[in-house]
Structures are given as C-alpha cells and as structure tokens.
PDB file of C-alpha atoms in Angstrom:
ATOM      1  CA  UNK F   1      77.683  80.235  49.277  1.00 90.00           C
ATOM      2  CA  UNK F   2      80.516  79.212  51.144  1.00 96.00           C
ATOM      3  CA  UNK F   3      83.281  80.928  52.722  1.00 96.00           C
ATOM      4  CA  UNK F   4      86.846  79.722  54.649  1.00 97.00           C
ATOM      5  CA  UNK F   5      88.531  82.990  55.559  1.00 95.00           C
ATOM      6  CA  UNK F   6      92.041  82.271  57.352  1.00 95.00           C
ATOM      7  CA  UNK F   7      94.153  84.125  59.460  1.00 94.00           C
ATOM      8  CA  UNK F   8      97.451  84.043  62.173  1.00 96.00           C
ATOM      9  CA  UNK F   9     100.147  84.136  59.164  1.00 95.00           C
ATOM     10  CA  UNK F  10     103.036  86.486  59.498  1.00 97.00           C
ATOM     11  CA  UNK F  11     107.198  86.628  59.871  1.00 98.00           C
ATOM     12  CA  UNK F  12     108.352  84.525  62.763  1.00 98.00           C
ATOM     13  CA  UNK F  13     112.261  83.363  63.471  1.00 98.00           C
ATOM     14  CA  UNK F  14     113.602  80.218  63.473  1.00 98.00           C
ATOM     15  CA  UNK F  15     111.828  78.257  66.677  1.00 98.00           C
ATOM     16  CA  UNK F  16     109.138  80.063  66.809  1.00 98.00           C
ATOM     17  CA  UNK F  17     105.109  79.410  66.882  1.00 98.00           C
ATOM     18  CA  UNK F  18     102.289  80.968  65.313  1.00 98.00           C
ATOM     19  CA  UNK F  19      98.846  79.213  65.393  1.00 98.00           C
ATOM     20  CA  UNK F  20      96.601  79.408  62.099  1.00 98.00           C
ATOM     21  CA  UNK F  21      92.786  79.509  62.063  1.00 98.00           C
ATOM     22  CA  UNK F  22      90.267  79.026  59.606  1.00 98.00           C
ATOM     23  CA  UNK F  23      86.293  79.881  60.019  1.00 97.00           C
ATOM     24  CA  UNK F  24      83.772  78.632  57.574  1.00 97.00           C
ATOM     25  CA  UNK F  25      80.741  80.135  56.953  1.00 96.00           C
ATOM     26  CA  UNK F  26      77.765  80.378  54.432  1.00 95.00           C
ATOM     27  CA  UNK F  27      74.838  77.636  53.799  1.00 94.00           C
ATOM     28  CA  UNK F  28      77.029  74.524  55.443  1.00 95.00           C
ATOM     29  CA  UNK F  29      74.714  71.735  56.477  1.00 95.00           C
ATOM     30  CA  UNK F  30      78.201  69.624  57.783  1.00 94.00           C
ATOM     31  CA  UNK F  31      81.812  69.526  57.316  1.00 96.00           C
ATOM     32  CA  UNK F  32      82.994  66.531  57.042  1.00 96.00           C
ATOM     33  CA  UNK F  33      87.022  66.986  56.804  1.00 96.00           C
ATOM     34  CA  UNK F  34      88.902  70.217  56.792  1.00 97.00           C
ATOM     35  CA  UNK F  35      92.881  70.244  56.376  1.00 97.00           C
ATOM     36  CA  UNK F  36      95.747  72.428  55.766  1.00 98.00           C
ATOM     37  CA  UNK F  37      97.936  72.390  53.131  1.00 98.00           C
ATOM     38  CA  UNK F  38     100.985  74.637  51.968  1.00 98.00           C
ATOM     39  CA  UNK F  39     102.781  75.562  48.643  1.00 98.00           C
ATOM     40  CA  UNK F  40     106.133  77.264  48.875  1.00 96.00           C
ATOM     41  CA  UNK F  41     107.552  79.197  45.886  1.00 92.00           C
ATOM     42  CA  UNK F  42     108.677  76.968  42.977  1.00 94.00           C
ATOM     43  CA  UNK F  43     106.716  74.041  44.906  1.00 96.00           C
ATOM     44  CA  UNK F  44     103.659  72.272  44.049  1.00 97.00           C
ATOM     45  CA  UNK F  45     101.050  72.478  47.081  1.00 97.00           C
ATOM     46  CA  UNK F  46     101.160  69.689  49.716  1.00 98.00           C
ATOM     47  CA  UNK F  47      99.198  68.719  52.136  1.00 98.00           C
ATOM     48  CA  UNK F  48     100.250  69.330  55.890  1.00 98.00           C
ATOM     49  CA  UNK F  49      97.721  67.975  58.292  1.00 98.00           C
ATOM     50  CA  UNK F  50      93.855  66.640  57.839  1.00 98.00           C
ATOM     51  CA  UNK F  51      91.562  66.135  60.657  1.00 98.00           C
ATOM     52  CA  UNK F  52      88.131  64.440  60.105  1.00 95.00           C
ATOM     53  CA  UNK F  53      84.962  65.160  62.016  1.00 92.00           C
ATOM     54  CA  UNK F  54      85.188  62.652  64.128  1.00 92.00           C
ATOM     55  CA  UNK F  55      89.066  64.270  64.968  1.00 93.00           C
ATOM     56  CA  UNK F  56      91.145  61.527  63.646  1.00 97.00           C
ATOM     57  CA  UNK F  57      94.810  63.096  62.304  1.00 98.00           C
ATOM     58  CA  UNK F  58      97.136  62.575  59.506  1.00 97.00           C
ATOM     59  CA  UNK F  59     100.312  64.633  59.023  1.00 98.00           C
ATOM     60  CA  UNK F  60     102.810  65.116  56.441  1.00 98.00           C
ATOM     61  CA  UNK F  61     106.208  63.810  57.869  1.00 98.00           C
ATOM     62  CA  UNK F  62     107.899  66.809  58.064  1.00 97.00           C
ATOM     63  CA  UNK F  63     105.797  68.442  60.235  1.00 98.00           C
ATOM     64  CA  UNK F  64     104.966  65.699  62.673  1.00 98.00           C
ATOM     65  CA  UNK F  65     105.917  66.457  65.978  1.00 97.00           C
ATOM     66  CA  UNK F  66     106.075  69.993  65.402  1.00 98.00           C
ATOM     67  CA  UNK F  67     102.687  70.869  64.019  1.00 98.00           C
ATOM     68  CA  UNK F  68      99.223  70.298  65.695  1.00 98.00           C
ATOM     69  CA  UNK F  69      95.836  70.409  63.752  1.00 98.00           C
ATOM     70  CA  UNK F  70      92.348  70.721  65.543  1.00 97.00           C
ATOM     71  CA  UNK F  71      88.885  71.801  65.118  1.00 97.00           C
ATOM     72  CA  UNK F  72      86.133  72.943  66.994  1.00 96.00           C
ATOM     73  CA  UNK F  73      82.830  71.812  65.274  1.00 94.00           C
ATOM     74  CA  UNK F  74      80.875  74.410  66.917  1.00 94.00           C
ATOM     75  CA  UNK F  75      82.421  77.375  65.285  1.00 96.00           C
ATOM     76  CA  UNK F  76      83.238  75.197  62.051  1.00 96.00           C
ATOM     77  CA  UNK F  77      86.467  76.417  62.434  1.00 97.00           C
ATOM     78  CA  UNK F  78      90.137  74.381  62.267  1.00 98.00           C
ATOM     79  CA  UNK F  79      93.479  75.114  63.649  1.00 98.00           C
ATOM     80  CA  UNK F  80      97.287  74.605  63.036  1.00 98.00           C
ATOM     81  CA  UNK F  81      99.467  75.564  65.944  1.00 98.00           C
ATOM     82  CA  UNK F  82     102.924  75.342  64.655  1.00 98.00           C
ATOM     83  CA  UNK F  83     106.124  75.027  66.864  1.00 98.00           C
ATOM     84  CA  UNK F  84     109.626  74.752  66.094  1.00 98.00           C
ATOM     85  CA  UNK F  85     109.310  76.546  62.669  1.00 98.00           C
ATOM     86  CA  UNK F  86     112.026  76.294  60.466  1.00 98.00           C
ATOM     87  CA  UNK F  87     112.824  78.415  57.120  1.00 97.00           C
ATOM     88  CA  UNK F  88     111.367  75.638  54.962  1.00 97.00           C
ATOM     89  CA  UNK F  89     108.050  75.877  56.379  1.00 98.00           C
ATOM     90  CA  UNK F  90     108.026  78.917  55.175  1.00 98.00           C
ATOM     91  CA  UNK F  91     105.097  78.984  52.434  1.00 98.00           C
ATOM     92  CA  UNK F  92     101.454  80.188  51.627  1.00 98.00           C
ATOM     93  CA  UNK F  93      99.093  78.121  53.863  1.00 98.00           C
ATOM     94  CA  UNK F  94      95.435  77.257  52.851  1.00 98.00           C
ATOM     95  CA  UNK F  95      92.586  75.401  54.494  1.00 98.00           C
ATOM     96  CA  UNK F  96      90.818  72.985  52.694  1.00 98.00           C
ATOM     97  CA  UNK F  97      87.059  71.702  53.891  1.00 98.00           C
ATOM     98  CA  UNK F  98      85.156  69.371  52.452  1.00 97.00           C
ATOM     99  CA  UNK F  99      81.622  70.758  53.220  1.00 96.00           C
ATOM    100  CA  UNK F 100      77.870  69.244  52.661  1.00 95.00           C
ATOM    101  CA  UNK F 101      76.341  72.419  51.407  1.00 94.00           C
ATOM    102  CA  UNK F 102      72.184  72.998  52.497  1.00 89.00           C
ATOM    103  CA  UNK F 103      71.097  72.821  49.354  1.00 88.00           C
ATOM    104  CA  UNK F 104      70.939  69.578  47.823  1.00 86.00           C
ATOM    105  CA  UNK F 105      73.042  68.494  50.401  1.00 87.00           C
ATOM    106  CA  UNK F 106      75.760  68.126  48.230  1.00 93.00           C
ATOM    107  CA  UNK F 107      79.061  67.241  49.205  1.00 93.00           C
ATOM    108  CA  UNK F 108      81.923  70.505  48.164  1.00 95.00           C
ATOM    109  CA  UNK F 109      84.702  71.078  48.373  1.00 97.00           C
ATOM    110  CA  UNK F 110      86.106  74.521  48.992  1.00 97.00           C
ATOM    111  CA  UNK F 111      89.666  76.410  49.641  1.00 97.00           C
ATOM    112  CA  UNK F 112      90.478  79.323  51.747  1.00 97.00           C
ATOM    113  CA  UNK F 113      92.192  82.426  50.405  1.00 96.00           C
ATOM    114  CA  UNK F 114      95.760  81.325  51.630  1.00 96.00           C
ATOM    115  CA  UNK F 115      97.815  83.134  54.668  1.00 97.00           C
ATOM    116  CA  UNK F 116     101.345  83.525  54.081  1.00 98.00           C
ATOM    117  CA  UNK F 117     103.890  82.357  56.761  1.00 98.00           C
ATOM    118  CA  UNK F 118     107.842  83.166  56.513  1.00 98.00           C
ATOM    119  CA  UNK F 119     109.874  82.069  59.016  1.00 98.00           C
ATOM    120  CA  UNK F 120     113.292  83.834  58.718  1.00 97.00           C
ATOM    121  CA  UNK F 121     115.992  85.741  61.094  1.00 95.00           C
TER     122      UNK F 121
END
C-alpha cells in the first residue's frame, strides 16, 4: 500500500505564503512524477505545478511566478511554497504521484487526501 499524506494548509490574507508538503510512503520502488493540483468550490480540479524526477517544472499560468514546486527524493516527499496568495487560490489542494509500486513494479498512480487553503482578510 501506498500513502501521500499532506499538510501546511490553513487561512492566510491576501500576500501571504504558506508552503505545502506531501510525504509518500508504503511499498514505493520509485516515483517518477509527483504534482499538485487544486479544485475550488464549483470548479473542476486543475493542475497547479508538476515536477518530474529528474526536477524539470511545469506550472499552470496563474500561478507562475508566485508558486514554487520541489521535491526531495530522499524523503519521497514534494513541496509547494506559495507567495503572493490571492483569494482565488483559495481551494482544496492535493498531491498527485505517479509511483512504481514493489510489487510487480507496476507503475500507480495515487492522490493525497487534499489540504484546504483559504486565503481571505
């Protein structure tokens, strides 16, 4: 089994930072990409920012700039630092991995719980 468990969410004003992380763990052999991605009420989910293994980033454009997305391969964990928040960033976050699992090695992929962030005065 597989886990992503997130955390860093909360109520932050207009400007603001808050910096997201999300640990996998279970039977992983590899992760090969790991992203975040956001749905806001009303909102289909979207993606925010990937980052493969090999730490190569894509971002949505309405966070680039503002938002950073990295990983550290020894803890299998990634992380959005966000800056500048604004109201419509406001949303539940999730992490997304795409993970080779040890048995079989078969390739997964697997979503995190979600972490809510609000970003209001």
């Amino acid at each position: 089994q597989v886990q992503l468990v997130e955390s860093g969410g909360g109520l932050v004003q207009p400007g603001g930072s808050l910096r997201l992380s999300c640990a996998a763990s279970g039977s992983i052999f590899s992760i090969t990409a790991m992203g975040w991605y956001r749905q806001a009420p009303g909102k289909e989910r979207e993606l925010v920012a990937l980052i493969t293994s090999g730490g190569s980033t894509n971002y949505a454009d309405s966070v680039k700039g503002r938002f950073t997305i990295s990983r550290d391969n020894a803890k299998n964990t990634v992380y959005l630092q966000m800056n500048s928040l604004k109201p419509e960033d406001t949303a539940v976050y999730y992490c997304n991995a795409n993970i080779i699992v040890t048995t079989g090695l078969l390739l997964r992929n697997y979503w995190g719980q979600g972490t809510q962030v609000t970003v209001s005065s």
